[in-house]
Short mmCIF file of C-alpha atoms in Angstrom, two decimals:
data_model
loop_
_atom_site.label_atom_id
_atom_site.label_comp_id
_atom_site.label_asym_id
_atom_site.label_seq_id
_atom_site.Cartn_x
_atom_site.Cartn_y
_atom_site.Cartn_z
CA UNK A 1086 86.23 121.05 128.07
CA UNK A 1087 85.79 119.46 124.65
CA UNK A 1088 85.44 116.03 126.25
CA UNK A 1089 82.68 117.33 128.53
CA UNK A 1090 80.79 118.77 125.58
CA UNK A 1091 81.16 115.46 123.72
CA UNK A 1092 79.56 113.59 126.61
CA UNK A 1093 76.78 116.16 126.67
CA UNK A 1094 76.23 115.79 122.92
CA UNK A 1095 76.11 112.00 123.32
CA UNK A 1096 73.14 112.32 125.65
CA UNK A 1097 71.18 114.05 122.90
CA UNK A 1098 72.41 111.75 120.11
CA UNK A 1099 71.92 108.21 121.45
CA UNK A 1100 68.64 106.66 122.57
CA UNK A 1101 69.16 102.90 122.96
CA UNK A 1102 65.93 100.93 123.51
CA UNK A 1103 65.40 100.32 127.21
CA UNK A 1104 65.12 97.52 127.99
CA UNK A 1105 66.91 95.92 125.02
CA UNK A 1106 64.68 94.04 122.59
CA UNK A 1107 66.82 90.87 122.79
CA UNK A 1108 69.49 89.13 124.84
CA UNK A 1109 72.12 86.53 124.04
CA UNK A 1110 72.34 82.98 125.33
CA UNK A 1111 74.91 80.27 124.74
CA UNK A 1112 73.88 76.87 123.38
CA UNK A 1113 75.36 73.60 124.64
CA UNK A 1114 77.54 73.52 121.52
CA UNK A 1115 79.04 76.87 122.50
CA UNK A 1116 77.29 78.92 119.80
CA UNK A 1117 75.48 82.11 120.67
CA UNK A 1118 71.74 82.59 120.10
CA UNK A 1119 69.68 85.78 120.27
CA UNK A 1120 66.38 85.56 122.14
CA UNK A 1121 63.65 88.12 121.45
CA UNK A 1122 62.37 89.88 124.58
CA UNK A 1123 58.82 90.19 123.23
CA UNK A 1124 58.07 86.81 121.68
CA UNK A 1125 60.79 84.65 123.26
CA UNK A 1126 61.62 83.44 119.76
CA UNK A 1127 65.24 82.65 118.99
CA UNK A 1128 67.41 83.39 116.01
CA UNK A 1129 68.98 81.70 114.41
CA UNK A 1130 66.51 78.88 114.66
CA UNK A 1131 67.77 75.41 115.42
CA UNK A 1132 69.73 74.05 112.49
CA UNK A 1133 69.83 77.40 110.68
CA UNK A 1134 73.40 78.05 109.59
CA UNK A 1135 72.62 81.19 107.58
CA UNK A 1136 72.92 83.46 110.63
CA UNK A 1137 75.88 83.80 112.96
CA UNK A 1138 75.61 85.62 116.29
CA UNK A 1139 78.94 86.97 117.45
CA UNK A 1140 80.45 89.13 120.16
CA UNK A 1141 83.39 91.29 119.08
CA UNK A 1142 85.79 93.08 121.41
CA UNK A 1143 86.75 96.67 120.54
CA UNK A 1144 89.99 98.56 121.13
CA UNK A 1145 88.19 100.58 123.83
CA UNK A 1146 87.43 97.44 125.84
CA UNK A 1147 83.73 97.03 125.02
CA UNK A 1148 82.06 93.93 123.62
CA UNK A 1149 79.59 94.51 120.82
CA UNK A 1150 76.97 92.09 119.52
CA UNK A 1151 76.87 91.41 115.78
CA UNK A 1152 74.70 89.35 113.41
CA UNK A 1153 76.16 87.95 110.19
CA UNK A 1154 73.63 86.79 107.56
CA UNK A 1155 74.87 84.63 104.67
CA UNK A 1156 73.53 84.54 101.14
CA UNK A 1157 74.99 81.70 99.03
CA UNK A 1158 74.53 83.78 95.85
CA UNK A 1159 76.19 86.91 97.20
CA UNK A 1160 79.26 88.52 95.73
CA UNK A 1161 79.37 91.54 98.04
CA UNK A 1162 78.93 92.14 101.77
CA UNK A 1163 76.92 94.94 103.36
CA UNK A 1164 78.09 96.35 106.71
CA UNK A 1165 75.03 98.00 108.26
CA UNK A 1166 75.22 100.77 110.89
CA UNK A 1167 71.75 101.49 112.27
CA UNK A 1168 70.13 104.65 113.64
CA UNK A 1169 70.23 105.99 117.17
CA UNK A 1170 66.96 104.57 118.53
CA UNK A 1171 67.04 100.90 117.42
CA UNK A 1172 68.91 97.71 118.19
CA UNK A 1173 69.47 94.43 116.37
CA UNK A 1174 66.33 92.82 117.78
CA UNK A 1175 64.21 95.33 115.88
CA UNK A 1176 66.24 95.08 112.67
CA UNK A 1177 66.69 91.35 112.14
CA UNK A 1178 63.61 91.09 109.89
CA UNK A 1179 64.85 93.98 107.74
CA UNK A 1180 68.26 92.33 107.53
CA UNK A 1181 66.71 89.12 106.20
CA UNK A 1182 64.77 91.05 103.53
CA UNK A 1183 67.85 92.99 102.43
CA UNK A 1184 69.93 89.82 102.31
CA UNK A 1185 67.42 88.11 100.03
CA UNK A 1186 66.34 91.02 97.82
CA UNK A 1187 69.80 92.51 97.31
CA UNK A 1188 71.64 89.17 97.12
CA UNK A 1189 74.30 90.22 99.60
CA UNK A 1190 75.85 88.95 102.77
CA UNK A 1191 74.99 91.32 105.61
CA UNK A 1192 76.71 92.18 108.87
CA UNK A 1193 74.77 94.25 111.40
CA UNK A 1194 76.03 95.26 114.83
CA UNK A 1195 74.93 97.13 117.94
CA UNK A 1196 76.87 100.12 119.19
CA UNK A 1197 78.39 100.05 122.66
CA UNK A 1198 75.54 100.42 125.15
CA UNK A 1199 72.92 99.15 122.68
CA UNK A 1200 71.20 95.75 122.86
CA UNK A 1201 73.56 93.11 124.20
CA UNK A 1202 76.66 95.28 123.72
CA UNK A 1203 78.53 96.47 126.80
CA UNK A 1204 79.69 99.99 127.65
CA UNK A 1205 78.07 103.33 126.98
CA UNK A 1206 77.43 104.91 123.58
CA UNK A 1207 79.63 107.75 122.40
CA UNK A 1208 81.02 109.04 119.12
CA UNK A 1209 84.46 107.50 119.56
CA UNK A 1210 83.03 104.23 120.86
CA UNK A 1211 81.01 103.86 117.65
CA UNK A 1212 84.22 104.40 115.67
CA UNK A 1213 85.90 101.64 117.64
CA UNK A 1214 82.81 99.44 117.21
CA UNK A 1215 82.73 99.58 113.42
CA UNK A 1216 86.51 99.10 113.18
CA UNK A 1217 86.26 95.94 115.31
CA UNK A 1218 83.37 94.56 113.24
CA UNK A 1219 85.25 95.25 110.01
CA UNK A 1220 88.28 93.42 111.38
CA UNK A 1221 85.98 90.51 112.23
CA UNK A 1222 84.74 90.44 108.63
CA UNK A 1223 88.31 90.30 107.42
CA UNK A 1224 89.60 87.61 109.77
CA UNK A 1225 86.52 85.40 110.20
CA UNK A 1226 84.83 85.69 106.80
CA UNK A 1227 87.63 86.76 104.47
CA UNK A 1228 85.89 89.95 103.34
CA UNK A 1229 88.24 92.55 101.90
CA UNK A 1230 87.41 96.20 101.37
CA UNK A 1231 87.12 95.59 97.62
CA UNK A 1232 84.03 93.43 98.30
CA UNK A 1233 82.49 95.58 101.00
CA UNK A 1234 79.71 98.17 100.92
CA UNK A 1235 79.19 100.34 104.00
CA UNK A 1236 75.62 101.28 104.86
CA UNK A 1237 74.87 104.03 107.40
CA UNK A 1238 71.42 105.11 108.54
CA UNK A 1239 70.98 108.47 110.31
CA UNK A 1240 73.56 108.55 113.13
CA UNK A 1241 75.03 105.41 111.55
CA UNK A 1242 76.36 107.64 108.77
CA UNK A 1243 78.96 108.85 111.29
CA UNK A 1244 80.83 105.57 111.88
CA UNK A 1245 80.19 104.63 108.24
CA UNK A 1246 82.02 107.67 106.84
CA UNK A 1247 84.69 107.35 109.52
CA UNK A 1248 85.60 103.87 108.25
CA UNK A 1249 85.03 104.74 104.58
CA UNK A 1250 87.54 107.59 104.80
CA UNK A 1251 90.20 105.06 105.83
CA UNK A 1252 89.54 102.45 103.11
CA UNK A 1253 90.75 103.64 99.68
CA UNK A 1254 89.64 100.50 97.81
CA UNK A 1255 86.15 100.27 99.29
CA UNK A 1256 83.47 99.13 96.82
CA UNK A 1257 80.73 101.59 97.82
CA UNK A 1258 78.90 103.60 100.49
CA UNK A 1259 75.17 104.08 101.16
CA UNK A 1260 74.02 107.02 103.29
CA UNK A 1261 70.41 106.55 104.41
CA UNK A 1262 69.02 109.77 105.93
CA UNK A 1263 72.60 110.78 106.70
CA UNK A 1264 73.65 113.81 108.72
CA UNK A 1265 76.20 116.54 108.02
CA UNK A 1266 77.08 116.62 111.72
CA UNK A 1267 75.33 116.23 115.03
CA UNK A 1268 75.05 119.95 115.74
CA UNK A 1269 73.82 120.73 112.22
CA UNK A 1270 70.78 118.53 112.87
CA UNK A 1271 69.70 120.88 115.65
CA UNK A 1272 70.55 124.20 114.01
CA UNK A 1273 71.85 125.53 110.71
CA UNK A 1274 75.48 126.40 111.34
CA UNK A 1275 78.41 126.63 108.97
CA UNK A 1276 81.24 126.36 111.45
CA UNK A 1277 82.69 123.52 113.46
CA UNK A 1278 82.32 123.67 117.23
CA UNK A 1279 84.12 121.71 119.92
CA UNK A 1280 80.83 120.23 121.09
CA UNK A 1281 79.90 118.90 117.63
CA UNK A 1282 80.00 115.17 116.87
CA UNK A 1283 80.17 113.15 113.63
CA UNK A 1284 81.74 115.72 111.33
CA UNK A 1285 80.57 113.99 108.16
CA UNK A 1286 80.76 117.27 106.29
CA UNK A 1287 84.56 116.91 106.39
CA UNK A 1288 84.92 113.14 106.11
CA UNK A 1289 82.76 112.77 102.99
CA UNK A 1290 85.54 114.53 101.05
CA UNK A 1291 87.97 111.71 101.88
CA UNK A 1292 85.77 108.89 100.56
CA UNK A 1293 87.16 107.53 97.27
CA UNK A 1294 84.35 105.19 96.20
CA UNK A 1295 80.82 105.66 94.78
CA UNK A 1296 78.39 107.14 97.32
CA UNK A 1297 74.64 106.56 97.14
CA UNK A 1298 72.52 109.01 99.15
CA UNK A 1299 68.93 108.10 100.10
CA UNK A 1300 66.79 110.71 101.81
CA UNK A 1301 63.11 111.53 102.29
CA UNK A 1302 61.91 114.94 101.17
CA UNK A 1303 59.64 115.24 104.22
CA UNK A 1304 62.19 114.13 106.81
CA UNK A 1305 61.36 116.15 109.94
CA UNK A 1306 64.30 114.79 111.99
CA UNK A 1307 67.21 115.24 109.57
CA UNK A 1308 66.34 117.77 106.91
CA UNK A 1309 66.64 116.72 103.28
CA UNK A 1310 69.29 119.43 102.84
CA UNK A 1311 71.73 117.22 104.79
CA UNK A 1312 71.48 114.45 102.23
CA UNK A 1313 71.60 116.86 99.31
CA UNK A 1314 74.79 118.49 100.52
CA UNK A 1315 76.47 115.16 101.30
CA UNK A 1316 75.68 114.03 97.76
CA UNK A 1317 77.11 117.23 96.26
CA UNK A 1318 80.29 116.98 98.33
CA UNK A 1319 81.01 113.34 97.46
CA UNK A 1320 83.99 112.79 95.13
CA UNK A 1321 82.17 110.05 93.25
CA UNK A 1322 78.42 110.60 93.76
CA UNK A 1323 76.00 107.94 92.55
CA UNK A 1324 72.54 108.87 91.31
CA UNK A 1325 70.70 109.82 94.54
CA UNK A 1326 67.27 108.65 95.65
CA UNK A 1327 65.04 111.43 96.92
CA UNK A 1328 61.88 109.70 98.15
CA UNK A 1329 58.99 112.13 97.74
CA UNK A 1330 56.97 112.30 100.93
CA UNK A 1331 59.39 110.01 102.77
CA UNK A 1332 60.12 110.64 106.42
CA UNK A 1333 63.03 109.66 108.62
CA UNK A 1334 62.15 106.09 109.61
CA UNK A 1335 59.83 104.83 106.86
CA UNK A 1336 61.88 104.86 103.64
CA UNK A 1337 62.05 101.05 103.51
CA UNK A 1338 58.32 100.79 102.78
CA UNK A 1339 58.62 102.69 99.48
CA UNK A 1340 59.09 100.46 96.39
CA UNK A 1341 61.73 102.81 94.99
CA UNK A 1342 63.91 102.15 98.03
CA UNK A 1343 64.66 98.50 97.34
CA UNK A 1344 64.58 99.02 93.56
CA UNK A 1345 67.19 101.79 93.55
CA UNK A 1346 69.32 100.08 96.17
CA UNK A 1347 69.32 96.86 94.13
CA UNK A 1348 70.47 98.75 91.03
CA UNK A 1349 73.30 100.30 93.03
CA UNK A 1350 74.41 96.87 94.28
CA UNK A 1351 74.34 95.51 90.73
CA UNK A 1352 76.44 98.39 89.44
CA UNK A 1353 78.94 97.85 92.24
CA UNK A 1354 79.15 94.15 91.38
CA UNK A 1355 79.90 95.02 87.76
CA UNK A 1356 82.61 97.43 88.84
CA UNK A 1357 85.78 95.36 88.78
CA UNK A 1358 88.89 96.09 90.79
CA UNK A 1359 90.71 96.89 87.55
CA UNK A 1360 88.19 99.52 86.53
CA UNK A 1361 88.19 101.02 90.04
CA UNK A 1362 91.98 101.34 89.97
CA UNK A 1363 91.75 102.93 86.54
CA UNK A 1364 89.29 105.49 87.88
CA UNK A 1365 91.55 106.24 90.84
CA UNK A 1366 94.59 106.74 88.61
CA UNK A 1367 92.60 109.02 86.31
CA UNK A 1368 91.63 111.14 89.29
CA UNK A 1369 95.24 111.32 90.49
CA UNK A 1370 96.42 112.25 86.99
CA UNK A 1371 93.72 114.90 86.69
CA UNK A 1372 94.82 116.48 89.97
CA UNK A 1373 98.46 116.49 88.88
CA UNK A 1374 97.61 118.03 85.53
CA UNK A 1375 95.63 120.80 87.18
CA UNK A 1376 98.79 121.78 89.06
CA UNK A 1377 100.94 121.79 85.91
CA UNK A 1378 104.09 119.81 85.14
CA UNK A 1379 106.55 122.69 85.52
CA UNK A 1380 107.72 123.66 88.96
CA UNK A 1381 109.09 126.95 87.68
CA UNK A 1382 106.87 130.01 87.59
CA UNK A 1383 107.98 131.00 84.12
CA UNK A 1384 106.11 128.67 81.83
CA UNK A 1385 104.28 125.37 81.81
CA UNK A 1386 104.66 124.11 78.24
CA UNK A 1387 102.20 121.96 76.41
CA UNK A 1388 103.33 118.35 76.44
CA UNK A 1389 101.75 114.85 76.64
CA UNK A 1390 101.82 114.89 80.44
CA UNK A 1391 100.45 118.42 80.68
CA UNK A 1392 97.52 118.78 78.26
CA UNK A 1393 96.12 121.78 80.11
CA UNK A 1394 99.09 124.13 80.49
CA UNK A 1395 98.96 127.35 82.35
CA UNK A 1396 101.48 130.14 82.13
CA UNK A 1397 102.60 132.62 84.69
CA UNK A 1398 104.69 134.77 82.37
CA UNK A 1399 101.92 135.47 79.86
CA UNK A 1400 104.30 135.68 76.90
CA UNK A 1401 105.06 132.10 75.97
CA UNK A 1402 103.02 131.73 72.84
CA UNK A 1403 105.99 130.07 71.17
CA UNK A 1404 106.12 127.25 73.72
CA UNK A 1405 104.83 124.10 72.09
CA UNK A 1406 106.84 121.36 73.72
CA UNK A 1407 106.92 118.24 71.58
CA UNK A 1408 110.07 116.85 73.09
CA UNK A 1409 109.69 113.08 73.74
CA UNK A 1410 111.99 113.29 76.74
CA UNK A 1411 110.73 114.24 80.17
CA UNK A 1412 113.13 117.18 80.14
CA UNK A 1413 111.16 118.67 77.29
CA UNK A 1414 108.64 119.93 79.79
CA UNK A 1415 111.13 122.61 80.80
CA UNK A 1416 112.47 123.29 77.32
CA UNK A 1417 111.48 126.94 77.15
CA UNK A 1418 112.04 127.72 80.80
CA UNK A 1419 115.63 126.63 81.39
CA UNK A 1420 118.33 125.15 79.21
CA UNK A 1421 117.92 121.37 79.31
CA UNK A 1422 119.29 119.03 76.71
CA UNK A 1423 116.88 118.09 73.97
CA UNK A 1424 116.97 115.66 71.05
CA UNK A 1425 115.52 118.18 68.65
CA UNK A 1426 114.37 121.75 68.33
CA UNK A 1427 111.00 121.96 70.04
CA UNK A 1428 110.31 125.62 69.75
CA UNK A 1429 109.21 126.72 66.25
CA UNK A 1430 110.55 130.25 66.77
CA UNK A 1431 114.02 129.15 67.78
CA UNK A 1432 115.14 128.96 64.16
CA UNK A 1433 118.59 130.29 64.87
CA UNK A 1434 119.25 127.51 67.35
CA UNK A 1435 119.07 124.95 64.56
CA UNK A 1436 119.53 121.37 65.78
CA UNK A 1437 121.70 122.41 68.68
CA UNK A 1438 118.49 123.03 70.56
CA UNK A 1439 119.08 124.78 73.86
CA UNK A 1440 122.80 124.31 73.61
CA UNK A 1441 124.92 127.35 72.69
CA UNK A 1442 122.98 129.69 70.35
CA UNK A 1443 124.50 130.47 67.03
CA UNK A 1444 125.42 134.05 67.70
CA UNK A 1445 128.46 135.64 66.03
CA UNK A 1446 129.36 137.66 69.10
CA UNK A 1447 128.15 135.45 71.93
CA UNK A 1448 129.26 131.84 72.25
CA UNK A 1449 127.96 131.30 75.76
CA UNK A 1450 124.54 130.95 77.28
CA UNK A 1451 124.98 133.64 79.86
CA UNK A 1452 124.52 136.78 77.79
CA UNK A 1453 125.19 138.76 80.93
CA UNK A 1454 128.88 138.21 80.28
CA UNK A 1455 128.68 139.60 76.79
CA UNK A 1456 129.68 143.23 76.37
CA UNK A 1457 127.72 143.53 73.15
CA UNK A 1458 124.05 143.88 73.96
CA UNK A 1459 123.11 143.57 70.30
CA UNK A 1460 124.16 139.90 70.27
CA UNK A 1461 121.23 139.03 72.45
CA UNK A 1462 118.91 140.71 70.06
CA UNK A 1463 120.28 138.88 67.05
CA UNK A 1464 120.29 135.40 68.55
CA UNK A 1465 117.37 133.12 69.19
CA UNK A 1466 116.37 135.00 72.31
CA UNK A 1467 114.94 137.83 70.28
CA UNK A 1468 112.32 135.64 68.69
CA UNK A 1469 111.20 134.03 71.91
CA UNK A 1470 108.73 135.20 74.53
CA UNK A 1471 111.48 136.60 76.71
CA UNK A 1472 115.25 136.43 76.16
CA UNK A 1473 115.79 136.49 79.91
CA UNK A 1474 114.39 132.99 80.38
CA UNK A 1475 116.69 131.64 77.68
CA UNK A 1476 119.72 133.34 79.16
CA UNK A 1477 119.07 132.10 82.65
CA UNK A 1478 117.38 135.20 84.03
CA UNK A 1479 118.83 138.34 85.44
CA UNK A 1480 118.89 141.94 84.36
CA UNK A 1481 120.56 143.47 81.38
CA UNK A 1482 121.79 147.00 81.53
CA UNK A 1483 122.16 148.70 78.23
CA UNK A 1484 123.85 152.03 78.41
CA UNK A 1485 123.37 154.67 75.84
CA UNK A 1486 125.12 157.93 76.19
CA UNK A 1487 123.52 161.07 74.93
CA UNK A 1488 125.68 163.93 75.85
CA UNK A 1489 126.49 163.55 79.54
CA UNK A 1490 123.42 161.50 80.50
CA UNK A 1491 123.51 157.71 80.92
CA UNK A 1492 120.20 155.87 80.82
CA UNK A 1493 120.06 152.27 82.19
CA UNK A 1494 117.47 149.98 80.77
CA UNK A 1495 116.48 146.54 82.06
CA UNK A 1496 115.00 144.12 79.64
CA UNK A 1497 112.91 141.15 80.96
#
């Protein structure tokens, strides 16, 4: 049933130009050339080595057409996923402008069923298409994910975020008039349905690189709210570009478009692999610290690896762990060994910190074995947040006899 709905959704999502605006021919030297259907012009022109025309086979058996444009001054490569109503023949001029103005290498491709690509368009075919093109960039041009920026326009934001969610060291992502999901373009829903396609609202959370969102405020195809929410949900959002008065298919004509995009490319170039790894490790450390360093539910002491402690017992004001050893994190929760006395209120413990407390009537840790309840009150446990945590937990029954009545009390 879900597959049937997906095919139905594809009919409303993909509108490849018919007939295609170009076709491919093979030169006598074996190289492919694209021929425009309208002007019969060819690209690349004879002797032009700055453009490669390629055909890439996908894991789903289709063959997709791709154009690779070189820039000798480029440091980064842009992988461009276009919208749902265009093919490469209509975009080649834009690709040349982006290559020159942004100083990048650029790889554009047609989805299955578009242009000179074989097969029929579908959500999962576009995923296979972009994966195959990325593999081509790796094997044929030596482009790693650290030097790659993914660019997705409209429906192209779907395969873009699909690939971005799988590449942890990706340099950056650009979402141009991106969508939250296919169904959310048609109606405002907050739930996921089996017939929905391109669930970007979930995949954006898995992207670990800077995300630039570009959207027109007057977009009547994909509402501006889609771009705004994608930007807010990104883990590492870059300063967005909201083009006032911009529609769905005309953002490239606004001067701010190329200006802001160029600044983003420059910032990504200046972001070294070392600084990216540092940012990633800081994020991982921040997540670990938010969980706390103590697995016990008694106390999470303050220590160098846990600067933001939280406490479940609510009575551990004396816990100020300064123990240089890793075991010091549990110093007030259990009875680990420690090089010195960490707890300022454990004066009676002296330098035998968390060993056997100096108690005249109790020489063991487990006060439960002691018949004299007063020993627990006189030892270090009395000055701590709770003597039960120092003694290993459990209940203490203190019996006091008044006449013929015995009252049991549990301290903890």
